[in-house]
mmCIF file of C-alpha atoms and ligand atoms in Angstrom:
data_model
loop_
_atom_site.group_PDB
_atom_site.id
_atom_site.type_symbol
_atom_site.label_atom_id
_atom_site.label_comp_id
_atom_site.label_asym_id
_atom_site.label_seq_id
_atom_site.Cartn_x
_atom_site.Cartn_y
_atom_site.Cartn_z
ATOM 1 C CA UNK A 1 25.461 21.652 -40.184
ATOM 2 C CA UNK A 2 22.092 23.259 -40.473
ATOM 3 C CA UNK A 3 21.792 26.787 -39.198
ATOM 4 C CA UNK A 4 20.231 26.997 -35.745
ATOM 5 C CA UNK A 5 16.793 28.456 -35.298
ATOM 6 C CA UNK A 6 16.732 31.955 -33.942
ATOM 7 C CA UNK A 7 14.567 34.591 -32.444
ATOM 8 C CA UNK A 8 15.029 38.331 -31.920
ATOM 9 C CA UNK A 9 13.110 41.017 -30.075
ATOM 10 C CA UNK A 10 12.923 44.570 -31.373
ATOM 11 C CA UNK A 11 11.444 47.962 -30.597
ATOM 12 C CA UNK A 12 10.279 50.207 -33.414
ATOM 13 C CA UNK A 13 9.264 53.864 -33.495
ATOM 14 C CA UNK A 14 11.218 54.733 -30.348
ATOM 15 C CA UNK A 15 9.588 52.033 -28.269
ATOM 16 C CA UNK A 16 5.997 52.571 -29.369
ATOM 17 C CA UNK A 17 5.886 49.187 -31.102
ATOM 18 C CA UNK A 18 7.466 45.893 -30.121
ATOM 19 C CA UNK A 19 8.019 42.989 -32.467
ATOM 20 C CA UNK A 20 9.503 39.530 -31.936
ATOM 21 C CA UNK A 21 10.491 37.534 -35.014
ATOM 22 C CA UNK A 22 11.225 33.808 -34.983
ATOM 23 C CA UNK A 23 12.579 31.241 -37.368
ATOM 24 C CA UNK A 24 11.442 27.849 -36.074
ATOM 25 C CA UNK A 25 12.333 25.540 -38.972
ATOM 26 C CA UNK A 26 14.376 23.028 -36.938
ATOM 27 C CA UNK A 27 11.951 23.142 -34.026
ATOM 28 C CA UNK A 28 9.037 22.154 -36.244
ATOM 29 C CA UNK A 29 11.120 19.573 -38.142
ATOM 30 C CA UNK A 30 12.042 17.963 -34.819
ATOM 31 C CA UNK A 31 8.348 17.700 -33.884
ATOM 32 C CA UNK A 32 7.604 16.242 -37.315
ATOM 33 C CA UNK A 33 10.196 13.505 -36.784
ATOM 34 C CA UNK A 34 9.222 12.712 -33.172
ATOM 35 C CA UNK A 35 5.510 12.451 -33.907
ATOM 36 C CA UNK A 36 5.763 11.177 -37.508
ATOM 37 C CA UNK A 37 3.588 14.077 -38.667
ATOM 38 C CA UNK A 38 2.024 14.472 -42.103
ATOM 39 C CA UNK A 39 2.340 17.794 -43.973
ATOM 40 C CA UNK A 40 -1.085 18.878 -42.652
ATOM 41 C CA UNK A 41 -0.364 18.044 -39.023
ATOM 42 C CA UNK A 42 3.157 19.500 -39.319
ATOM 43 C CA UNK A 43 1.654 22.805 -40.456
ATOM 44 C CA UNK A 44 -0.951 22.824 -37.670
ATOM 45 C CA UNK A 45 1.309 21.772 -34.801
ATOM 46 C CA UNK A 46 4.186 23.856 -36.208
ATOM 47 C CA UNK A 47 2.082 27.014 -36.144
ATOM 48 C CA UNK A 48 0.975 26.263 -32.595
ATOM 49 C CA UNK A 49 4.574 25.624 -31.451
ATOM 50 C CA UNK A 50 5.837 28.782 -33.146
ATOM 51 C CA UNK A 51 3.165 30.881 -31.399
ATOM 52 C CA UNK A 52 3.887 29.211 -28.064
ATOM 53 C CA UNK A 53 7.608 29.979 -28.452
ATOM 54 C CA UNK A 54 6.736 33.634 -29.186
ATOM 55 C CA UNK A 55 4.735 33.767 -25.951
ATOM 56 C CA UNK A 56 7.236 31.758 -23.904
ATOM 57 C CA UNK A 57 10.142 34.090 -24.547
ATOM 58 C CA UNK A 58 8.210 36.921 -22.856
ATOM 59 C CA UNK A 59 7.890 35.042 -19.557
ATOM 60 C CA UNK A 60 9.699 36.694 -16.646
ATOM 61 C CA UNK A 61 11.535 33.775 -15.031
ATOM 62 C CA UNK A 62 13.191 30.576 -16.275
ATOM 63 C CA UNK A 63 10.933 28.611 -13.899
ATOM 64 C CA UNK A 64 7.778 29.915 -15.578
ATOM 65 C CA UNK A 65 6.009 28.051 -18.340
ATOM 66 C CA UNK A 66 3.237 28.539 -20.807
ATOM 67 C CA UNK A 67 0.912 25.811 -22.045
ATOM 68 C CA UNK A 68 -1.284 26.332 -25.066
ATOM 69 C CA UNK A 69 -4.001 23.882 -25.894
ATOM 70 C CA UNK A 70 -6.388 23.773 -28.831
ATOM 71 C CA UNK A 71 -9.435 21.571 -28.492
ATOM 72 C CA UNK A 72 -11.807 21.526 -31.401
ATOM 73 C CA UNK A 73 -14.019 19.371 -33.601
ATOM 74 C CA UNK A 74 -11.621 18.816 -36.524
ATOM 75 C CA UNK A 75 -10.008 15.462 -37.412
ATOM 76 C CA UNK A 76 -6.672 16.431 -35.835
ATOM 77 C CA UNK A 77 -8.176 16.219 -32.329
ATOM 78 C CA UNK A 78 -6.540 18.198 -29.563
ATOM 79 C CA UNK A 79 -3.086 19.787 -29.734
ATOM 80 C CA UNK A 80 -0.866 21.046 -26.986
ATOM 81 C CA UNK A 81 2.409 22.973 -26.862
ATOM 82 C CA UNK A 82 4.445 23.978 -23.832
ATOM 83 C CA UNK A 83 7.293 26.502 -23.714
ATOM 84 C CA UNK A 84 9.511 28.148 -21.141
ATOM 85 C CA UNK A 85 11.454 31.392 -21.355
ATOM 86 C CA UNK A 86 14.493 29.827 -23.079
ATOM 87 C CA UNK A 87 12.338 28.856 -25.073
ATOM 88 C CA UNK A 88 12.409 25.080 -24.827
ATOM 89 C CA UNK A 89 9.292 23.833 -26.574
ATOM 90 C CA UNK A 90 7.535 20.463 -26.550
ATOM 91 C CA UNK A 91 4.298 19.535 -28.250
ATOM 92 C CA UNK A 92 1.757 16.797 -28.758
ATOM 93 C CA UNK A 93 -1.040 16.180 -31.242
ATOM 94 C CA UNK A 94 -3.792 13.614 -30.794
ATOM 95 C CA UNK A 95 -4.057 12.427 -34.420
ATOM 96 C CA UNK A 96 -0.634 12.957 -36.027
ATOM 97 C CA UNK A 97 -1.324 10.926 -39.193
ATOM 98 C CA UNK A 98 -4.347 12.626 -40.691
ATOM 99 C CA UNK A 99 -3.837 14.334 -44.040
ATOM 100 C CA UNK A 100 -6.294 16.608 -45.873
ATOM 101 C CA UNK A 101 -6.386 17.831 -49.472
ATOM 102 C CA UNK A 102 -5.268 21.438 -50.065
ATOM 103 C CA UNK A 103 -7.951 24.064 -49.467
ATOM 104 C CA UNK A 104 -9.556 26.205 -52.184
ATOM 105 C CA UNK A 105 -6.630 28.648 -51.990
ATOM 106 C CA UNK A 106 -4.181 25.819 -52.719
ATOM 107 C CA UNK A 107 -2.827 25.954 -49.160
ATOM 108 C CA UNK A 108 -2.518 23.302 -46.476
ATOM 109 C CA UNK A 109 -5.945 23.108 -44.851
ATOM 110 C CA UNK A 110 -4.992 23.786 -41.231
ATOM 111 C CA UNK A 111 -8.420 25.259 -40.467
ATOM 112 C CA UNK A 112 -10.103 22.131 -41.836
ATOM 113 C CA UNK A 113 -7.833 19.853 -39.795
ATOM 114 C CA UNK A 114 -8.287 21.785 -36.557
ATOM 115 C CA UNK A 115 -11.965 22.691 -36.963
ATOM 116 C CA UNK A 116 -13.437 25.957 -35.816
ATOM 117 C CA UNK A 117 -15.867 24.825 -33.150
ATOM 118 C CA UNK A 118 -13.473 24.774 -30.279
ATOM 119 C CA UNK A 119 -11.307 26.730 -27.903
ATOM 120 C CA UNK A 120 -7.810 28.080 -27.494
ATOM 121 C CA UNK A 121 -6.677 27.743 -23.877
ATOM 122 C CA UNK A 122 -3.597 29.477 -22.571
ATOM 123 C CA UNK A 123 -2.248 28.549 -19.159
ATOM 124 C CA UNK A 124 0.608 30.605 -17.735
ATOM 125 C CA UNK A 125 2.336 29.114 -14.743
ATOM 126 C CA UNK A 126 4.322 31.998 -13.302
ATOM 127 C CA UNK A 127 4.965 30.680 -9.818
ATOM 128 C CA UNK A 128 1.756 31.994 -8.283
ATOM 129 C CA UNK A 129 -0.595 29.795 -6.305
ATOM 130 C CA UNK A 130 -3.013 29.562 -9.219
ATOM 131 C CA UNK A 131 -1.893 29.672 -12.850
ATOM 132 C CA UNK A 132 -3.297 32.347 -15.149
ATOM 133 C CA UNK A 133 -5.829 30.836 -17.560
ATOM 134 C CA UNK A 134 -7.169 32.532 -20.693
ATOM 135 C CA UNK A 135 -9.747 30.912 -22.945
ATOM 136 C CA UNK A 136 -11.147 32.150 -26.251
ATOM 137 C CA UNK A 137 -13.381 30.413 -28.788
ATOM 138 C CA UNK A 138 -11.612 29.664 -32.073
ATOM 139 C CA UNK A 139 -12.162 31.987 -35.036
ATOM 140 C CA UNK A 140 -11.096 29.747 -37.910
ATOM 141 C CA UNK A 141 -8.763 27.058 -36.574
ATOM 142 C CA UNK A 142 -6.026 28.593 -38.749
ATOM 143 C CA UNK A 143 -4.237 29.350 -35.458
ATOM 144 C CA UNK A 144 -2.753 32.836 -36.123
ATOM 145 C CA UNK A 145 -6.270 34.322 -36.282
ATOM 146 C CA UNK A 146 -7.188 32.444 -33.137
ATOM 147 C CA UNK A 147 -4.195 33.851 -31.273
ATOM 148 C CA UNK A 148 -5.005 37.361 -32.539
ATOM 149 C CA UNK A 149 -8.421 37.025 -30.932
ATOM 150 C CA UNK A 150 -6.828 35.859 -27.701
ATOM 151 C CA UNK A 151 -4.566 38.923 -27.585
ATOM 152 C CA UNK A 152 -7.461 41.262 -28.296
ATOM 153 C CA UNK A 153 -9.846 39.714 -25.788
ATOM 154 C CA UNK A 154 -7.814 38.236 -22.981
ATOM 155 C CA UNK A 155 -4.768 40.454 -22.867
ATOM 156 C CA UNK A 156 -6.424 43.572 -24.305
ATOM 157 C CA UNK A 157 -3.223 44.172 -26.194
ATOM 158 C CA UNK A 158 -3.516 45.344 -29.803
ATOM 159 C CA UNK A 159 -1.338 42.810 -31.592
ATOM 160 C CA UNK A 160 -0.666 41.258 -34.958
ATOM 161 C CA UNK A 161 0.612 37.730 -35.274
ATOM 162 C CA UNK A 162 1.711 35.724 -38.296
ATOM 163 C CA UNK A 163 2.677 32.059 -38.307
ATOM 164 C CA UNK A 164 3.889 30.033 -41.253
ATOM 165 C CA UNK A 165 5.113 26.512 -41.951
ATOM 166 C CA UNK A 166 6.350 25.505 -45.384
ATOM 167 C CA UNK A 167 6.377 21.722 -45.557
ATOM 168 C CA UNK A 168 6.154 18.894 -48.052
ATOM 169 C CA UNK A 169 6.402 15.126 -47.698
ATOM 170 C CA UNK A 170 10.192 15.330 -47.318
ATOM 171 C CA UNK A 171 10.091 17.672 -44.353
ATOM 172 C CA UNK A 172 9.940 21.243 -43.160
ATOM 173 C CA UNK A 173 11.449 23.752 -45.567
ATOM 174 C CA UNK A 174 10.849 26.851 -43.459
ATOM 175 C CA UNK A 175 8.853 27.798 -40.396
ATOM 176 C CA UNK A 176 8.532 30.974 -38.428
ATOM 177 C CA UNK A 177 6.449 33.954 -37.543
ATOM 178 C CA UNK A 178 6.245 37.229 -35.709
ATOM 179 C CA UNK A 179 4.292 38.852 -32.926
ATOM 180 C CA UNK A 180 3.855 42.609 -33.030
ATOM 181 C CA UNK A 181 2.336 44.626 -30.187
ATOM 182 C CA UNK A 182 1.392 48.258 -29.952
ATOM 183 C CA UNK A 183 2.291 50.214 -26.833
ATOM 184 C CA UNK A 184 -0.350 52.594 -25.459
ATOM 185 C CA UNK A 185 1.537 55.590 -26.919
ATOM 186 C CA UNK A 186 1.527 54.267 -30.521
ATOM 187 C CA UNK A 187 -0.032 56.968 -32.703
ATOM 188 C CA UNK A 188 -2.797 56.423 -35.277
ATOM 189 C CA UNK A 189 -0.255 57.286 -37.949
ATOM 190 C CA UNK A 190 2.020 54.430 -36.877
ATOM 191 C CA UNK A 191 -0.921 52.026 -36.658
ATOM 192 C CA UNK A 192 -2.099 52.898 -40.168
ATOM 193 C CA UNK A 193 1.417 52.495 -41.549
ATOM 194 C CA UNK A 194 1.832 49.063 -39.978
ATOM 195 C CA UNK A 195 -1.608 47.923 -41.145
ATOM 196 C CA UNK A 196 -0.700 48.902 -44.709
ATOM 197 C CA UNK A 197 2.651 47.114 -44.458
ATOM 198 C CA UNK A 198 1.067 43.934 -43.224
ATOM 199 C CA UNK A 199 -1.479 44.076 -46.028
ATOM 200 C CA UNK A 200 1.109 44.435 -48.785
ATOM 201 C CA UNK A 201 3.672 42.012 -47.324
ATOM 202 C CA UNK A 202 3.590 38.434 -48.628
ATOM 203 C CA UNK A 203 2.790 35.606 -46.224
ATOM 204 C CA UNK A 204 5.433 34.938 -43.589
ATOM 205 C CA UNK A 205 6.298 31.488 -44.991
ATOM 206 C CA UNK A 206 6.966 33.131 -48.362
ATOM 207 C CA UNK A 207 9.196 35.787 -46.759
ATOM 208 C CA UNK A 208 11.134 33.115 -44.874
ATOM 209 C CA UNK A 209 11.542 31.028 -48.013
ATOM 210 C CA UNK A 210 13.305 34.012 -49.591
ATOM 211 C CA UNK A 211 15.870 33.611 -46.800
ATOM 212 C CA UNK A 212 15.263 37.084 -45.404
ATOM 213 C CA UNK A 213 17.034 37.780 -42.112
ATOM 214 C CA UNK A 214 14.998 38.424 -38.974
ATOM 215 C CA UNK A 215 16.104 42.100 -38.962
ATOM 216 C CA UNK A 216 14.820 42.564 -42.488
ATOM 217 C CA UNK A 217 11.490 40.990 -41.594
ATOM 218 C CA UNK A 218 11.090 43.243 -38.544
ATOM 219 C CA UNK A 219 11.782 46.352 -40.669
ATOM 220 C CA UNK A 220 9.517 45.138 -43.450
ATOM 221 C CA UNK A 221 6.533 44.627 -41.148
ATOM 222 C CA UNK A 222 6.930 47.745 -39.007
ATOM 223 C CA UNK A 223 8.151 50.022 -41.804
ATOM 224 C CA UNK A 224 10.751 51.421 -39.388
ATOM 225 C CA UNK A 225 14.275 51.243 -40.775
ATOM 226 C CA UNK A 226 15.893 52.326 -37.521
ATOM 227 C CA UNK A 227 14.532 49.413 -35.608
ATOM 228 C CA UNK A 228 16.319 48.643 -32.330
ATOM 229 C CA UNK A 229 17.329 45.132 -31.294
ATOM 230 C CA UNK A 230 16.519 44.607 -27.615
ATOM 231 C CA UNK A 231 17.275 40.894 -27.342
ATOM 232 C CA UNK A 232 19.119 38.531 -29.644
ATOM 233 C CA UNK A 233 20.892 35.172 -29.618
ATOM 234 C CA UNK A 234 17.685 33.450 -28.597
ATOM 235 C CA UNK A 235 17.595 29.848 -29.839
ATOM 236 C CA UNK A 236 14.285 28.022 -29.603
ATOM 237 C CA UNK A 237 14.738 24.259 -29.295
ATOM 238 C CA UNK A 238 12.587 21.151 -28.955
ATOM 239 C CA UNK A 239 13.249 19.760 -25.513
ATOM 240 C CA UNK A 240 11.159 17.634 -23.192
ATOM 241 C CA UNK A 241 11.495 17.737 -19.419
ATOM 242 C CA UNK A 242 10.223 14.237 -18.692
ATOM 243 C CA UNK A 243 12.142 11.987 -16.308
ATOM 244 C CA UNK A 244 11.928 8.680 -14.491
ATOM 245 C CA UNK A 245 11.036 10.614 -11.295
ATOM 246 C CA UNK A 246 8.145 12.400 -12.993
ATOM 247 C CA UNK A 247 6.571 9.122 -14.102
ATOM 248 C CA UNK A 248 7.277 7.613 -10.704
ATOM 249 C CA UNK A 249 5.213 10.415 -9.158
ATOM 250 C CA UNK A 250 2.417 9.521 -11.547
ATOM 251 C CA UNK A 251 2.513 5.907 -10.357
ATOM 252 C CA UNK A 252 2.568 6.978 -6.715
ATOM 253 C CA UNK A 253 -0.637 8.894 -7.367
ATOM 254 C CA UNK A 254 -2.340 5.618 -8.381
ATOM 255 C CA UNK A 255 -2.219 4.603 -4.718
ATOM 256 C CA UNK A 256 -0.973 1.650 -2.708
ATOM 257 C CA UNK A 257 -3.779 -0.765 -3.578
ATOM 258 C CA UNK A 258 -3.421 -0.447 -7.301
ATOM 259 C CA UNK A 259 0.358 -0.836 -7.145
ATOM 260 C CA UNK A 260 0.089 -3.929 -4.938
ATOM 261 C CA UNK A 261 -2.317 -5.385 -7.467
ATOM 262 C CA UNK A 262 0.249 -4.787 -10.210
ATOM 263 C CA UNK A 263 2.919 -6.648 -8.276
ATOM 264 C CA UNK A 264 0.491 -9.527 -7.691
ATOM 265 C CA UNK A 265 -0.327 -9.879 -11.379
ATOM 266 C CA UNK A 266 3.347 -9.460 -12.238
ATOM 267 C CA UNK A 267 2.592 -6.753 -14.770
ATOM 268 C CA UNK A 268 5.402 -4.594 -16.042
ATOM 269 C CA UNK A 269 4.312 -1.069 -16.667
ATOM 270 C CA UNK A 270 5.645 0.762 -19.644
ATOM 271 C CA UNK A 271 4.893 4.467 -19.609
ATOM 272 C CA UNK A 272 5.448 6.593 -22.695
ATOM 273 C CA UNK A 273 5.971 10.341 -22.694
ATOM 274 C CA UNK A 274 3.442 11.952 -25.055
ATOM 275 C CA UNK A 275 5.811 14.798 -25.877
ATOM 276 C CA UNK A 276 8.994 12.931 -26.826
ATOM 277 C CA UNK A 277 7.977 9.236 -27.033
ATOM 278 C CA UNK A 278 10.592 8.254 -24.480
ATOM 279 C CA UNK A 279 9.647 5.042 -22.706
ATOM 280 C CA UNK A 280 10.079 4.345 -18.994
ATOM 281 C CA UNK A 281 9.785 0.758 -17.829
ATOM 282 C CA UNK A 282 8.649 -0.066 -14.322
ATOM 283 C CA UNK A 283 9.082 -3.760 -13.494
ATOM 284 C CA UNK A 284 8.006 -5.602 -10.351
ATOM 285 C CA UNK A 285 11.123 -4.639 -8.404
ATOM 286 C CA UNK A 286 10.790 -0.990 -9.290
ATOM 287 C CA UNK A 287 7.123 -0.944 -8.293
ATOM 288 C CA UNK A 288 8.083 -2.546 -4.967
ATOM 289 C CA UNK A 289 10.600 0.254 -4.495
ATOM 290 C CA UNK A 290 7.906 2.846 -5.199
ATOM 291 C CA UNK A 291 5.599 1.215 -2.629
ATOM 292 C CA UNK A 292 8.235 1.774 0.041
ATOM 293 C CA UNK A 293 8.079 5.493 -0.695
ATOM 294 C CA UNK A 294 4.349 5.775 -0.100
HETATM 295 ZN ZN1 ZN B 1 9.323 13.463 -22.695
#
């Protein structure tokens, strides 16, 4: 059996720095299979899902959720990922089958696929009347840079984020990332040390491909060898929350007239969940049943 994905939260420098490290290989592979993704779209959606998982795990309650959407002018179209605290993650991409040549650095051209004339939208539903919404224009469409801008501008939290997906035509080899945040009492000395570490550390997908453990990665990035684990045994998974009832609600919202028309024409309605491709069939009898509920 393949090893499960995992995620761990740490504090470094006596609580002045927090870092969460994730391995999301299976999560991204699951998305690749569900949506029949190409290497380019696997890398793009995989980075988005990994970032969304990193944000989701910091939610306060299991009922909360975070939705991250990227809408831009690249050939991939729009992408969306949703996570809860667990984190259970689900994702969707508009054009899953596009494939681009490698960029001038010999890397998968995520920025080219996403495009940079667009926005990153983050919607946090934390049980309040109105959800929290943060929007930033994209920097490069490479996703990690775009999230970094979001943290700087919308959350005013000095952060560093790295996201990596190693994939070829046979599937995802490794995926993961980290999110590091500085607490207000982090000293300039600590900041300089971390900046230097990040500069000299290879890309996260390279580190993961060397099979480094999450603890090692956290120490490597922060430069603190007495790093403290504050949460472990976190297993991100791909899971959709769609149900027959949810789609039924959608049909109810069409209104009585439209549903009566469907019965008249004898149309069966097949609805498909965008996140997991599960199909829900509503035949004449079922639609009649729904009408009784209106
Ligand atoms: Zn679903």
